[in-house]
Tab-separated table of C-alpha atoms in Angstrom:
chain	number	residue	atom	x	y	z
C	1	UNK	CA	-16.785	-7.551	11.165
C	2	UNK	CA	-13.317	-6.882	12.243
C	3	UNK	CA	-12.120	-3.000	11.920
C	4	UNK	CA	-8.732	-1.581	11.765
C	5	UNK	CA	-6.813	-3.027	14.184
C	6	UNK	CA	-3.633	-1.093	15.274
C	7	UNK	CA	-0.824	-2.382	18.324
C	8	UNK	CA	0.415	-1.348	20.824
C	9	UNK	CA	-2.400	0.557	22.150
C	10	UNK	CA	-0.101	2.709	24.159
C	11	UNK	CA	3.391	2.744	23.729
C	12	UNK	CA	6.126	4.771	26.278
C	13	UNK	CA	9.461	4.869	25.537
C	14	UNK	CA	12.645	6.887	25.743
C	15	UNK	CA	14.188	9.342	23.614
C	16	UNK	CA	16.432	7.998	20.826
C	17	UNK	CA	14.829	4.101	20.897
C	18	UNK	CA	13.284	3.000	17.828
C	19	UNK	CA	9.219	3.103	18.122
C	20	UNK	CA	7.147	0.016	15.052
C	21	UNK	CA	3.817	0.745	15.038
C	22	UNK	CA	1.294	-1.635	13.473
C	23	UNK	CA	-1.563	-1.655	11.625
C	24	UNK	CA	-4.039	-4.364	9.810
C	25	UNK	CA	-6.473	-3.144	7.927
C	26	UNK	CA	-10.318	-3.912	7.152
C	27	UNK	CA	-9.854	-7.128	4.977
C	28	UNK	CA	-10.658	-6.133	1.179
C	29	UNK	CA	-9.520	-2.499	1.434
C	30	UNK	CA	-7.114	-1.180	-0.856
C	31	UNK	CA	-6.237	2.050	0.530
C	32	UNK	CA	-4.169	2.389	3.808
C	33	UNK	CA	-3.227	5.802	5.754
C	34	UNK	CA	-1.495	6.814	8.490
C	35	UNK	CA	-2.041	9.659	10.294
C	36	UNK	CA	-0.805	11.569	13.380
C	37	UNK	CA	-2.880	14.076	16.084
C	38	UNK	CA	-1.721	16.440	18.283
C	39	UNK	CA	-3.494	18.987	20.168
C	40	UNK	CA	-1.195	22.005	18.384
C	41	UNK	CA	-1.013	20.469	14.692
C	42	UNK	CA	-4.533	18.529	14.590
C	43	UNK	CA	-5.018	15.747	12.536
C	44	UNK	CA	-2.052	15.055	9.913
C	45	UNK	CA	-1.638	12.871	7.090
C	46	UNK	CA	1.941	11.452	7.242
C	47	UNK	CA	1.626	8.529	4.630
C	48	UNK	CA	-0.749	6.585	2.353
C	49	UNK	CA	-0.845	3.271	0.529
C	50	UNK	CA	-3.020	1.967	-2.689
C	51	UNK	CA	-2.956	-1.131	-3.115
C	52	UNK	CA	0.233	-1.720	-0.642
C	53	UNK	CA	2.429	0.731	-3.047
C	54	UNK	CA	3.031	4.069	-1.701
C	55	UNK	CA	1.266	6.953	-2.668
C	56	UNK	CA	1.884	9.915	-1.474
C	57	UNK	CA	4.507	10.607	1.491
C	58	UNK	CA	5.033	13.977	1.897
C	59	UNK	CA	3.271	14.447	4.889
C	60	UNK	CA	6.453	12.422	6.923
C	61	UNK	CA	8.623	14.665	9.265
C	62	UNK	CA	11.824	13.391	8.159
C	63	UNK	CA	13.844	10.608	7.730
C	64	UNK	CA	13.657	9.262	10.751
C	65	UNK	CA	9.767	8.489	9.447
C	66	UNK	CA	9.115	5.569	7.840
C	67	UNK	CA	6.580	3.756	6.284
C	68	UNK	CA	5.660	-0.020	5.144
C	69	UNK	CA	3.080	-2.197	3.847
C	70	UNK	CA	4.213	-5.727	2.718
C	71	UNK	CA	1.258	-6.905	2.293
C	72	UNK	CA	-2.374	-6.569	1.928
C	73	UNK	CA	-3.335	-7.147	5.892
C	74	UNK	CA	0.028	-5.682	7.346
C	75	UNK	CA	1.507	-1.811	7.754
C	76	UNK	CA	4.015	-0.871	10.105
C	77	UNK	CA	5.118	2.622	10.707
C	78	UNK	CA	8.791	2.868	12.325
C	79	UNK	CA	10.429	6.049	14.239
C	80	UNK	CA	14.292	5.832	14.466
C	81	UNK	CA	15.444	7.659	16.621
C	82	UNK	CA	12.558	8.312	18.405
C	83	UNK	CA	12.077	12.108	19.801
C	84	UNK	CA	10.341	13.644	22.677
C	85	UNK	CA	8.349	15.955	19.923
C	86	UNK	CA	7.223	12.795	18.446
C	87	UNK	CA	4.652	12.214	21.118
C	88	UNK	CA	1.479	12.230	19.374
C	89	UNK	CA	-1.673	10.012	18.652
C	90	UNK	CA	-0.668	8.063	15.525
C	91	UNK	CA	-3.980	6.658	13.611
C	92	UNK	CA	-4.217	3.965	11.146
C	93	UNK	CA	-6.982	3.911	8.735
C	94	UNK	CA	-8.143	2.108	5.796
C	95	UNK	CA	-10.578	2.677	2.747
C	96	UNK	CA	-11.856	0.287	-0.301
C	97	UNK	CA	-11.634	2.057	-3.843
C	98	UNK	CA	-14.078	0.121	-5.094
C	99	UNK	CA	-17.272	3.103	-5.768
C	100	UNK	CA	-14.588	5.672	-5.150
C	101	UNK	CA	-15.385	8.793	-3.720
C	102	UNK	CA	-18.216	7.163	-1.488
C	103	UNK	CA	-16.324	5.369	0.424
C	104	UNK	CA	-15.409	6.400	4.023
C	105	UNK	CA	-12.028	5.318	6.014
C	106	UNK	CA	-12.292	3.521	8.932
C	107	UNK	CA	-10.316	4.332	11.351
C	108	UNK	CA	-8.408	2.312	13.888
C	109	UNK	CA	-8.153	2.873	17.617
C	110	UNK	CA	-4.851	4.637	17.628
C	111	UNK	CA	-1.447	4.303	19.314
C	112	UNK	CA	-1.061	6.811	22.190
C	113	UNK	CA	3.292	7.091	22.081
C	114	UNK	CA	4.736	9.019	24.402
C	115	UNK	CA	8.423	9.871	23.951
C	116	UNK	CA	10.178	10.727	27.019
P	1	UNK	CA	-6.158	22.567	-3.479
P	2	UNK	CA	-8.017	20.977	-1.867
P	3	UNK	CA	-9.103	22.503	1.707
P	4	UNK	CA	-11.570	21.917	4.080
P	5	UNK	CA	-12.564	25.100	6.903
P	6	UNK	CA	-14.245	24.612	9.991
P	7	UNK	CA	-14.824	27.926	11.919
P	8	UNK	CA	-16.172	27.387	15.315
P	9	UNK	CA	-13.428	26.006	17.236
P	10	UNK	CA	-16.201	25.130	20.026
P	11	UNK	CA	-20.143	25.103	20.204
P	12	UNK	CA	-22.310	24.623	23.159
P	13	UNK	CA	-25.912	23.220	23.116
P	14	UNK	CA	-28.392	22.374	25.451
P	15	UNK	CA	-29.549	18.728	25.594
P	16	UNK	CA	-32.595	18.258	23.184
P	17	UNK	CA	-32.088	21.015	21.274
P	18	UNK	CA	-30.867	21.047	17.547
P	19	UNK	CA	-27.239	22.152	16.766
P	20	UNK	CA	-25.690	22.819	13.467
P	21	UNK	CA	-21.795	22.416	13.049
P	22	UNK	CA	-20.319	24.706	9.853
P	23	UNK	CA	-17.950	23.407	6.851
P	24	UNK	CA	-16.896	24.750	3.645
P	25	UNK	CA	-14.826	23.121	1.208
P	26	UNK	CA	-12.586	24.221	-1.057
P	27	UNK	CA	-12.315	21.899	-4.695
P	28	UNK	CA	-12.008	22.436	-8.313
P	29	UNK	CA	-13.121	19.005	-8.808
P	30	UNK	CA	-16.669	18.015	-10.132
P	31	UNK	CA	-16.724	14.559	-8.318
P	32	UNK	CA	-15.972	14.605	-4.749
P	33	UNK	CA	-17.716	13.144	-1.469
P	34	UNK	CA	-17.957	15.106	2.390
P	35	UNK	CA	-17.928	12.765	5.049
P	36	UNK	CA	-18.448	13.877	9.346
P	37	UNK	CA	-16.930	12.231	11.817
P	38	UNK	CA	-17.023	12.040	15.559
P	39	UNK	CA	-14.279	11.826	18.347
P	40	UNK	CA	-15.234	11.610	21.808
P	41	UNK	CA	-12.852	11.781	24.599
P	42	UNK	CA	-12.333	8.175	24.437
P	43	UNK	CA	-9.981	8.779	21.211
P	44	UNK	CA	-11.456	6.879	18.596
P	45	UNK	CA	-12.811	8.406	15.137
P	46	UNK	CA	-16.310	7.538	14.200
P	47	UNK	CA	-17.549	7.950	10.632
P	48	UNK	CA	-21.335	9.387	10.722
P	49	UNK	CA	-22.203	10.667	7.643
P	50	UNK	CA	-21.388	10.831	3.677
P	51	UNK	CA	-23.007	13.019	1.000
P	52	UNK	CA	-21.880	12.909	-2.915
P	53	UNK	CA	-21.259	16.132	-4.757
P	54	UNK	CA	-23.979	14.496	-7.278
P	55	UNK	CA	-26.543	13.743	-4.615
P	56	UNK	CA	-29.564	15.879	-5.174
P	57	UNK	CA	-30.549	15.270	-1.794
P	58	UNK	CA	-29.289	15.671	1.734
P	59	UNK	CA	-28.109	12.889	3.331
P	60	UNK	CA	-29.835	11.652	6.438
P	61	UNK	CA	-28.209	9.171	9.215
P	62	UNK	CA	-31.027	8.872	12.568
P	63	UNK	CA	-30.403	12.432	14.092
P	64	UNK	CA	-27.467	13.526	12.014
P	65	UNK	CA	-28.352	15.534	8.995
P	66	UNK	CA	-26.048	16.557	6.366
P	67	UNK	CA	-27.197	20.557	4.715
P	68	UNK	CA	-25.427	20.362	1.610
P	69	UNK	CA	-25.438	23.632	-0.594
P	70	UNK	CA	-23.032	22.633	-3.627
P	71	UNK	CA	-22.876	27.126	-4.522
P	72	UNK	CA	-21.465	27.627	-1.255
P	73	UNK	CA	-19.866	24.751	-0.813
P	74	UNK	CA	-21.008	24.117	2.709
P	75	UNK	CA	-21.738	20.892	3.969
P	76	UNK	CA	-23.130	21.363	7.310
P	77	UNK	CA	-23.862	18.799	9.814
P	78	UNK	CA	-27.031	19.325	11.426
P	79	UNK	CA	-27.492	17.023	14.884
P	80	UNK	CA	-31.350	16.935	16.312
P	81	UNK	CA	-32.084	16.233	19.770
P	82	UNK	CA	-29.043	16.684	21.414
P	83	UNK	CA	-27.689	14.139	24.024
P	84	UNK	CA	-24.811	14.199	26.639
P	85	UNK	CA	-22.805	11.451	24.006
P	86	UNK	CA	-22.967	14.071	21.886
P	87	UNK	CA	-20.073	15.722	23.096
P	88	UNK	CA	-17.365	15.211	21.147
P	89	UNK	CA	-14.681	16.881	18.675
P	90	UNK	CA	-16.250	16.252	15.082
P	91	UNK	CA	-14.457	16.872	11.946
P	92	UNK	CA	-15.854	17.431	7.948
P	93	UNK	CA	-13.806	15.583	5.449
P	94	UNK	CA	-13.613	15.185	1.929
P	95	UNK	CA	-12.233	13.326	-0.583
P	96	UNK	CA	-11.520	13.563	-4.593
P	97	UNK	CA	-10.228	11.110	-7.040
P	98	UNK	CA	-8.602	13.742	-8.945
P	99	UNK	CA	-5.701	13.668	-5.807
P	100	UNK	CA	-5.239	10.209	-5.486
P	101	UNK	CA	-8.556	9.735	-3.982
P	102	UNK	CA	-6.455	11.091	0.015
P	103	UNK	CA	-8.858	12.645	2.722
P	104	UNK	CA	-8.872	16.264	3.303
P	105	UNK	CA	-9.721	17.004	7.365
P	106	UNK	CA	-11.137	20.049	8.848
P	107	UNK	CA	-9.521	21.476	12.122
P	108	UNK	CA	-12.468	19.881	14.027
P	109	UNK	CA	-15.124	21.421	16.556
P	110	UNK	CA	-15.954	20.969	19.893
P	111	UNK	CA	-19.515	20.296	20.974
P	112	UNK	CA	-20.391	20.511	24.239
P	113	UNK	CA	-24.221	19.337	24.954
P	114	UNK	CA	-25.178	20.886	28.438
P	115	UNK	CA	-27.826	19.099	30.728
């Protein structure tokens, strides 16, 4: 079975370009969440979807955050401008609803961006 | 609110012995499940382990235990036999439909299994 598969892998770019992350989730989920690690913050939740609506989005920095899913099997997460404090681990993971609190996310691979 | 505390920010163990990693959680909800995962070096978040706030028992996956005590609210995670793959950051999670059914993450702990 196919997990959560995020792009790029890696990403380095310079300060001030605009960063799209991607994410496609296990097929059949319904929930989607982003989330971003850093060795002085941890493990933050930026951003999650039910059902591709929007749930919750308070964990975004700013405005410069943002956050898509058009459909079922597609989530991007955009930074514009893109800082140097922005460097981070950025994971994608995904959840069904179905049996509720049971059910674990699965987490992609991550996107190792690196702001310079 | 929901919380989740993990205490020992690292935890050494020598290879075949037993090591138990502490969390507490923090919920006013009735319904709610604890999951443990594991991230080695190599970046990636494993899921390992799930145990219901209904289950009367503790949950078992090959040598990772789960030492739930509902009054406390402790969900330990109990790993026998300790192996060099071992080492890895693991975090306790948990989740509650009552707050839009989000994950709540632990600060993590560091195992280190010494030969």
């Amino acid at each position: 079975d196919a997990g959560v598969i995020q792009s790029p892998r890696h990403e380095v770019t310079e300060m001030g370009q605009e960063v799209t992350l991607r994410c496609k989730p296990i097929s059949g989920h319904d929930y989607l969440f982003w989330y971003r690690q850093t060795m002085m913050r941890g493990l933050e939740l930026l951003i999650y979807f039910n059902n591709n609506v929007p749930i919750d989005d308070s964990g975004m920095p700013e405005d410069r955050f943002s956050a898509k899913m058009p459909n079922a099997s597609f989530s991007t997460l955009k930074i514009q401008p893109s800082e140097p404090r922005d460097s981070a681990v950025y994971f994608c993971a995904s959840s069904l609803q179905t049996g509720g609190v049971e059910q674990p996310q699965h987490f992609g691979d991550g996107t190792r961006l690196s702001i310079l | 609110a929901q919380k989740i505390t993990q205490t020992q920010p690292g935890m050494f163990v020598q290879e075949k012995e037993a090591v138990t990693l502490d969390c507490t959680y923090d919920t006013s909800d009735q319904s709610y499940g604890l999951f443990w995962y594991k991230q080695p070096s190599s970046g990636e978040m494993i899921f390992l382990i799930y145990q219901g706030s209904y289950d009367e028992q503790n949950a078992t996956e090959g040598r990772y235990s789960l030492n739930f005590q509902k009054a406390r609210k402790s969900a330990n995670l109990v790993i026998s036999a300790s192996q060099l793959g071992d080492s890895a950051m693991y975090f306790c999670a948990m989740r509650t439909p009552n707050t839009g059914n989000q994950f709540y993450f632990g600060t993590g702990t560091s195992l280190t299994v010494i030969p």
